[in-house]
Coordinates of C-alpha atoms in Angstrom, one line a residue:
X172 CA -17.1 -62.5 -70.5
X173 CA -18.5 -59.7 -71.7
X174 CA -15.2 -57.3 -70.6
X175 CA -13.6 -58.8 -73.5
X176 CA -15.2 -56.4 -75.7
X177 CA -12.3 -54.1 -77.0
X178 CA -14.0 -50.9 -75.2
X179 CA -10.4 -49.4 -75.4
X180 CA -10.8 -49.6 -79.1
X181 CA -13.9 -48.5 -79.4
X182 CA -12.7 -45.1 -77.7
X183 CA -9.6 -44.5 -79.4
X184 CA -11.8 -44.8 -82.2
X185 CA -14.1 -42.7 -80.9
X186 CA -11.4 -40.3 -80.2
X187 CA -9.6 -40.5 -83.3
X188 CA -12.5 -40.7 -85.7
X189 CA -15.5 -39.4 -84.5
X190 CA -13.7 -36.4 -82.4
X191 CA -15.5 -37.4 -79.4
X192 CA -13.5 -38.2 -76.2
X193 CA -17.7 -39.5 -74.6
X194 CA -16.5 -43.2 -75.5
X195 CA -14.0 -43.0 -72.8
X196 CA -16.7 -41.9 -70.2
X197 CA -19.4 -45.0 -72.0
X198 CA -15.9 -47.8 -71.3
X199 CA -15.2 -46.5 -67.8
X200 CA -19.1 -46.6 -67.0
X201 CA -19.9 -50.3 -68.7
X202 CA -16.0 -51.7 -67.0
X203 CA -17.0 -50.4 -64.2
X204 CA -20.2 -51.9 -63.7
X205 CA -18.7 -55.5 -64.8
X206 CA -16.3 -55.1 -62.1
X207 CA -18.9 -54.2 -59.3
X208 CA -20.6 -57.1 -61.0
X209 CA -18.0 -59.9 -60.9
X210 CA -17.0 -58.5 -56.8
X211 CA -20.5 -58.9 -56.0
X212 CA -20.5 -62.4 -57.6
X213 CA -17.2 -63.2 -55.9
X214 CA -15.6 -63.9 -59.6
X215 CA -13.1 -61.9 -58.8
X216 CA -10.4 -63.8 -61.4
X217 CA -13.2 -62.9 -64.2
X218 CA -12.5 -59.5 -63.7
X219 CA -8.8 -59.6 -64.8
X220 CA -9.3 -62.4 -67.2
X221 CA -12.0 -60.0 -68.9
X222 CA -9.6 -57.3 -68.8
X223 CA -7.1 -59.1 -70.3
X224 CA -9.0 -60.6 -72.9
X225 CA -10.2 -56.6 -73.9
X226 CA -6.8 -55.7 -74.3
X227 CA -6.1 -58.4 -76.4
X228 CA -9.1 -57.9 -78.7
X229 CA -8.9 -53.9 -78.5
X230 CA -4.9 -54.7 -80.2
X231 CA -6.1 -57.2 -82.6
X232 CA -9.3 -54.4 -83.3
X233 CA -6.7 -51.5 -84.1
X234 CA -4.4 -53.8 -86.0
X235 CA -7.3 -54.7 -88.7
X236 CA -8.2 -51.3 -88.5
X237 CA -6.8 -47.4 -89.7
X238 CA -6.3 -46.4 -86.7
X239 CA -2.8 -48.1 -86.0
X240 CA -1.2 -45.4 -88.7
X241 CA -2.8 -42.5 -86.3
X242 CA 0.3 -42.5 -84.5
X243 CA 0.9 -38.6 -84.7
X244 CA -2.7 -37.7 -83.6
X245 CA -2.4 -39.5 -80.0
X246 CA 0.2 -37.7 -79.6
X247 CA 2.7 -38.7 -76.8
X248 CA 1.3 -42.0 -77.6
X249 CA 0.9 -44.3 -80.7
X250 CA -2.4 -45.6 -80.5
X251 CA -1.3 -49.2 -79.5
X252 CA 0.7 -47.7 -76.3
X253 CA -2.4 -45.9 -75.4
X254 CA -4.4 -49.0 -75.3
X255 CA -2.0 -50.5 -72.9
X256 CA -2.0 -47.4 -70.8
X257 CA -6.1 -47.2 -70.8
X258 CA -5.9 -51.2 -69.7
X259 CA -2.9 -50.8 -67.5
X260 CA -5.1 -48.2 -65.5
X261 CA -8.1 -50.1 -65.7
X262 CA -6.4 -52.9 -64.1
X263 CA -4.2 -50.7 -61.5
X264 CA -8.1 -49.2 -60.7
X265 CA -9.5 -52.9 -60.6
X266 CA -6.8 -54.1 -58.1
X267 CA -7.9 -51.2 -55.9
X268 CA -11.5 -51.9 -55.8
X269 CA -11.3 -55.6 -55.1
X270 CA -8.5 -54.9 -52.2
X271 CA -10.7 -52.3 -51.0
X272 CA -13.8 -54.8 -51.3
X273 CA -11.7 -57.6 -49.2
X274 CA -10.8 -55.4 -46.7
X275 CA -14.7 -54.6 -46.0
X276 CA -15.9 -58.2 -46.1
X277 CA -12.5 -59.7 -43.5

């Protein structure tokens, strides 16, 4: 359950604060490798349950933190529609991969 880690939070924050746009790359490695993990272990409903469960903490993550008044700085995006465009991808790219991956093994 270790997808449930709000690595969309951590970077928009990364973004936002620390001016660094590497905590996207770090979230897309470290997802990535938890999906290729739950496919290989045939867990394939952890994968979106994880996912899910990030999105949820990332929102609750921005809410306690400063970053929900960067609004203007994410620019077309507040920083809570961003989160649900990183996860929406994340999910869309998911899909693909375990399709992909059934396909292979039928």
């Amino acid at each position: 359950m270790s997808m449930a880690i709000p690595f969309g939070f951590f970077a928009i924050y990364g973004d936002g604060n620390l001016r660094t746009m590497g905590l996207y790359g770090l979230m897309v490695v470290v997802l990535g490798f938890f999906t290729w993990a739950s496919i290989k272990m045939e867990a394939i409903p952890l994968v979106f349950l994880g996912t899910g469960l990030g999105c949820l903490s990332s929102l609750v993550a921005l809410r306690l933190s400063q970053l929900g008044d960067m609004g203007e700085y994410f620019k077309p995006f507040t920083s809570r529609s961003l989160v649900f465009v990183i996860y929406g991808a994340v999910v869309v790219i998911q899909a693909l991969w375990v399709l992909t991956n059934k396909g292979k093994k039928g």
